[in-house]
Coordinates of C-alpha atoms and ligand atoms in Angstrom, one line a residue:
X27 CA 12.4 -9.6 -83.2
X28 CA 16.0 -9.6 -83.3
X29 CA 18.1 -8.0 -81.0
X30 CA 21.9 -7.0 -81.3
X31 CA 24.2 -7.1 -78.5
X32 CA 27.7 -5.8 -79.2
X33 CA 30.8 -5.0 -77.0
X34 CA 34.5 -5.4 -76.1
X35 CA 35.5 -8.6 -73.7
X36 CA 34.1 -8.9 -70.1
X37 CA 31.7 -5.8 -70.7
X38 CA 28.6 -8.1 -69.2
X39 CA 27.4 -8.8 -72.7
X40 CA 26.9 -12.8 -72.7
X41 CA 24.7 -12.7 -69.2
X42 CA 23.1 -10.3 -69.9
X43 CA 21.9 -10.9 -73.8
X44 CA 20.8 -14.4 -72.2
X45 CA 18.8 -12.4 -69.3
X46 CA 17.5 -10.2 -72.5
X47 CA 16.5 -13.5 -74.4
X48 CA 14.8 -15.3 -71.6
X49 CA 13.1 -11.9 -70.3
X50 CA 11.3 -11.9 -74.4
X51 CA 10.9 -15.2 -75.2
X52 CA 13.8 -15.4 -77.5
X53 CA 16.5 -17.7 -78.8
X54 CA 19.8 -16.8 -77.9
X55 CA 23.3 -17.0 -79.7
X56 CA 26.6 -16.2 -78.3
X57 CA 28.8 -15.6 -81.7
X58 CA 32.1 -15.8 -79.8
X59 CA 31.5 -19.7 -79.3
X60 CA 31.6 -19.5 -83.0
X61 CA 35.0 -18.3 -83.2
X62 CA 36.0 -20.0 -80.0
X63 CA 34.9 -23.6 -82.0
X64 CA 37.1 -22.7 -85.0
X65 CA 40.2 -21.5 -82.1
X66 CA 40.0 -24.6 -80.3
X67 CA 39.7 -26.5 -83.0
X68 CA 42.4 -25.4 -84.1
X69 CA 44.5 -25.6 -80.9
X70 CA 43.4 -29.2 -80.4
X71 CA 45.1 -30.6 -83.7
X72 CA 47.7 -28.5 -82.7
X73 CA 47.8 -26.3 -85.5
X74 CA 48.8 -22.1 -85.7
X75 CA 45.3 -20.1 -85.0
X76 CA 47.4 -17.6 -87.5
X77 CA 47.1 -20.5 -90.3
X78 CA 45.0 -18.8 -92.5
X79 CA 44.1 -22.1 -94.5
X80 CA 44.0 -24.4 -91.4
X81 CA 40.9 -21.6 -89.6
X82 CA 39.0 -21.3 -93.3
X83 CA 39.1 -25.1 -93.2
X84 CA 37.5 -25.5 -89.5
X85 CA 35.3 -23.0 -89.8
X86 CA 34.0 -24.4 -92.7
X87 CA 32.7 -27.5 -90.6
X88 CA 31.1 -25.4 -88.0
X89 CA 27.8 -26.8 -88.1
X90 CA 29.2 -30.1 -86.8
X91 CA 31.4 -28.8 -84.0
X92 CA 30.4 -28.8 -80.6
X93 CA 29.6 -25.3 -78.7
X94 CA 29.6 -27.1 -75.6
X95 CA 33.2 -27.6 -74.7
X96 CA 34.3 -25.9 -71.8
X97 CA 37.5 -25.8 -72.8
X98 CA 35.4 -23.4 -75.0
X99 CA 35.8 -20.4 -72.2
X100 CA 39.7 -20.7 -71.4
X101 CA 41.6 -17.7 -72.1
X102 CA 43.6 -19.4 -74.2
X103 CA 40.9 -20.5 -76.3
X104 CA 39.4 -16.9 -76.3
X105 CA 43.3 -15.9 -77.9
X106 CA 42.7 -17.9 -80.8
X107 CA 39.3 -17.0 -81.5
X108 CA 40.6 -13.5 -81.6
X109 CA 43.3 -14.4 -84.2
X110 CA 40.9 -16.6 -86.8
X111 CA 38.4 -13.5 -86.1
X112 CA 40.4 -11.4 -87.9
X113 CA 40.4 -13.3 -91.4
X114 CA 37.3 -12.8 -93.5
X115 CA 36.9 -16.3 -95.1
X116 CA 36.4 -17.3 -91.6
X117 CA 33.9 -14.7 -91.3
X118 CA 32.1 -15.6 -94.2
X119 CA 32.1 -19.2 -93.3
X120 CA 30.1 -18.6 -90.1
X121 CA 28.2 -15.5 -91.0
X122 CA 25.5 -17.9 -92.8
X123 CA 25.0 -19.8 -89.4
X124 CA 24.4 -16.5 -87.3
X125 CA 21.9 -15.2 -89.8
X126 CA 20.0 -18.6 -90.1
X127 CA 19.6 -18.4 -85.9
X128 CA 18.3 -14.7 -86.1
X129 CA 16.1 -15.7 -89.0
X130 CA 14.1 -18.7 -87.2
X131 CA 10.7 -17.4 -85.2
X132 CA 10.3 -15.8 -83.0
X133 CA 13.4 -14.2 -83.5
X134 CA 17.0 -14.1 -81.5
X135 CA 19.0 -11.9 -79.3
X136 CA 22.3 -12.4 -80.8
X137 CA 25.6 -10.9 -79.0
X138 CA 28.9 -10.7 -80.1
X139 CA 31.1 -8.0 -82.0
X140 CA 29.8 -7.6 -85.3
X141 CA 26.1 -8.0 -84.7
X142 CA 24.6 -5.1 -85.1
X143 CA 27.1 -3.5 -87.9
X144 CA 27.6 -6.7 -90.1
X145 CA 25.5 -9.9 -89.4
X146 CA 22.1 -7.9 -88.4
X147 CA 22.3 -4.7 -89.6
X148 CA 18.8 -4.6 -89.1
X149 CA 18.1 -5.7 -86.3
X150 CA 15.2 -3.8 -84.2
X151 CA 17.3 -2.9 -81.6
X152 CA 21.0 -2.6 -80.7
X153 CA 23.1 -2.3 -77.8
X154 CA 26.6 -1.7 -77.4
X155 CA 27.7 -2.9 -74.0
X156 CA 30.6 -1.2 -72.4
X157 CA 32.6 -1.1 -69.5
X158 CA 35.6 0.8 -68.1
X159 CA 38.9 -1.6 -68.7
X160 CA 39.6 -2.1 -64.8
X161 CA 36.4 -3.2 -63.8
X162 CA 36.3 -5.4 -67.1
X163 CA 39.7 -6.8 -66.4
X164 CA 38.5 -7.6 -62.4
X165 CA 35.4 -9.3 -63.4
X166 CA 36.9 -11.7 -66.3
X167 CA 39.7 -11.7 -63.3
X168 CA 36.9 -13.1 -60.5
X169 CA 35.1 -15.6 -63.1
X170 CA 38.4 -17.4 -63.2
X171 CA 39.0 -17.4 -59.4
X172 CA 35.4 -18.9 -59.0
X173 CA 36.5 -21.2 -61.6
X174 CA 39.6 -22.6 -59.9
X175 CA 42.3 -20.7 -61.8
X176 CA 45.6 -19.9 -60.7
X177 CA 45.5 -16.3 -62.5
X178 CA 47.2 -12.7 -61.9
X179 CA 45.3 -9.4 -62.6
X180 CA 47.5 -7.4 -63.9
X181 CA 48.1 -10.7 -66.8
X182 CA 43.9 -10.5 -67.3
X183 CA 44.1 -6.7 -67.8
X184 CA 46.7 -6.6 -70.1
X185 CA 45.0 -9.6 -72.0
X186 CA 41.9 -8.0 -72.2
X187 CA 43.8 -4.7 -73.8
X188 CA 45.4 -7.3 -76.2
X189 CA 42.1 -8.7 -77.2
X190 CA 40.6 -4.8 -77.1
X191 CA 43.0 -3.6 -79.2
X192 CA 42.8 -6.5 -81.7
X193 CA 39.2 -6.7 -82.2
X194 CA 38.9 -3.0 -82.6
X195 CA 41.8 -2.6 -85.1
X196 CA 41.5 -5.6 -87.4
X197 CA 40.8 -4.4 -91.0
X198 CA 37.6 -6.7 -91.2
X199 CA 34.4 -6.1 -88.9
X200 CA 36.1 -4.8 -86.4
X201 CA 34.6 -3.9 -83.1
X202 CA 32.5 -0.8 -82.9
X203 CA 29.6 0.8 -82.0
X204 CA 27.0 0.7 -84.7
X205 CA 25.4 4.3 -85.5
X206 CA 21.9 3.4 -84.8
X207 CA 22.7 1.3 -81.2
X208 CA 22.4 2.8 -77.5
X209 CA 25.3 2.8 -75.4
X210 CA 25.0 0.9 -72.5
X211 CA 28.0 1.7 -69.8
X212 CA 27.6 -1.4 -67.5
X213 CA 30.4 -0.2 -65.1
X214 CA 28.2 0.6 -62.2
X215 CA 25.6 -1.5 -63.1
X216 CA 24.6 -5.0 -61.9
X217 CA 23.2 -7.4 -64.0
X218 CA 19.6 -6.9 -62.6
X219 CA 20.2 -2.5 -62.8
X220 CA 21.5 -3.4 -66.7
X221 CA 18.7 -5.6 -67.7
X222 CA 16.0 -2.9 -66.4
X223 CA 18.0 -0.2 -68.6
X224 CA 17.9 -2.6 -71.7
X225 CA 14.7 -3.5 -71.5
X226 CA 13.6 0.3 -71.0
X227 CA 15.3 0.6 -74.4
X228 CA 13.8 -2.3 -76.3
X229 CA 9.9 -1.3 -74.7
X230 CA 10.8 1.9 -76.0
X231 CA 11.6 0.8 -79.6
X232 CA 9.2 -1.5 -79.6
Ligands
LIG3 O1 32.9 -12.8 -76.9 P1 34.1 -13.8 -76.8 O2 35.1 -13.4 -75.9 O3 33.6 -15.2 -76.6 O4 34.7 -13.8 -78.3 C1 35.9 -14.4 -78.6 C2 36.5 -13.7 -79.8 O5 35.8 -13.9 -81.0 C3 36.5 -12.1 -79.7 O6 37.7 -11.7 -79.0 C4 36.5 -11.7 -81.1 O7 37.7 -11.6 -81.7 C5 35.7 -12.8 -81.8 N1 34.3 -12.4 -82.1 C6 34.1 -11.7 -83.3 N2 32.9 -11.4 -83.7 C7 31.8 -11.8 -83.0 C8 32.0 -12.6 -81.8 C9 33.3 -12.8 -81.4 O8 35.1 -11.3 -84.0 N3 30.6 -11.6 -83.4

């Protein structure tokens, strides 16, 4: 079984794919550490995320980078995974891995951007997780309070409608809704209300 788990930044996507995963027996795969790896990478020898050659060539060594960094989940890191996201070599380079994951028994719940319109187009279910921007922008906002950040809201918001705007517009895979996923608005839900809805839909498909 392989499930799809797509949505915009701080929509509740990453807990609760692994809640979906671990509720089904299923491997799970967060495809932004992908592009986070090839980001930090990146950052860490000090080269331009915007260096098309420089991402191609890190990506390209994916398999041996770590995805358990935590310098993984900074913003800063989550900046540059959104600029090499936008260059299709780079895509290429790390699709392979994704689809090797979802291909291994008994299957994977995979979440990311491109999941359920690119990578696993057909996957048995989809999602597309969503939440209003404020409540998006004040949960990333309390993550990295409880983490010890010094941070501002009104600086994670208009990240987050940075980040929005440049997954949504690039010219390859960008962010949207796949025609055959459910939309799942998470804005009044918490985890445990959102995993009871999504596992209503997979039941249902399955
Ligand atoms: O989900 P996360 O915030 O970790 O993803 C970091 C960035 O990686 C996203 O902003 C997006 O640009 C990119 N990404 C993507 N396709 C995916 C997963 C992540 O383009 N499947």
């Amino acid at each position: 079984m392989i499930i799809a788990v797509d949505g915009p930044v701080a929509a509740g996507k990453g807990t609760l794919a692994r809640r979906i995963a671990a509720h089904y027996g299923l491997q799970y795969l967060d495809t932004g550490l992908l592009y986070r790896a090839v980001g930090l990478k990146l950052l860490q020898s000090g080269k331009d995320p915007s260096s098309a050659t420089a991402a191609v060539e890190a990506a390209a060594g994916i398999s041996d980078i770590s995805l358990d960094d935590p310098a993984l989940r900074n913003e800063e890191t989550g900046n540059a995974a959104s600029i090499v996201a936008a260059n299709q070599e780079v895509r290429n380079a790390l699709l392979r891995f994704q689809r090797d994951v979802a291909k291994r028994p008994p299957g994977a719940v995979l979440d990311g951007r491109d999941i359920g319109t690119v990578v696993c187009p057909d996957a048995d279910v989809k999602l597309f997780v969503t939440a209003a921007a404020d409540i998006r922008a004040q949960r990333r906002y309390e993550e990295l309070v409880a983490k010890g950040e010094t941070v501002d809201y009104a600086a994670v918001l208009a990240d987050l409608h940075r980040r929005d705007d440049r997954d949504s517009n690039r010219g390859v895979a960008p962010l949207k809704k796949a025609d055959d996923a459910y939309l799942l608005d998470t804005s009044k839900l918490d985890i445990e209300a959102a995993l009871d809805a999504a596992c209503r839909i997979i039941d249902g498909r399955r």
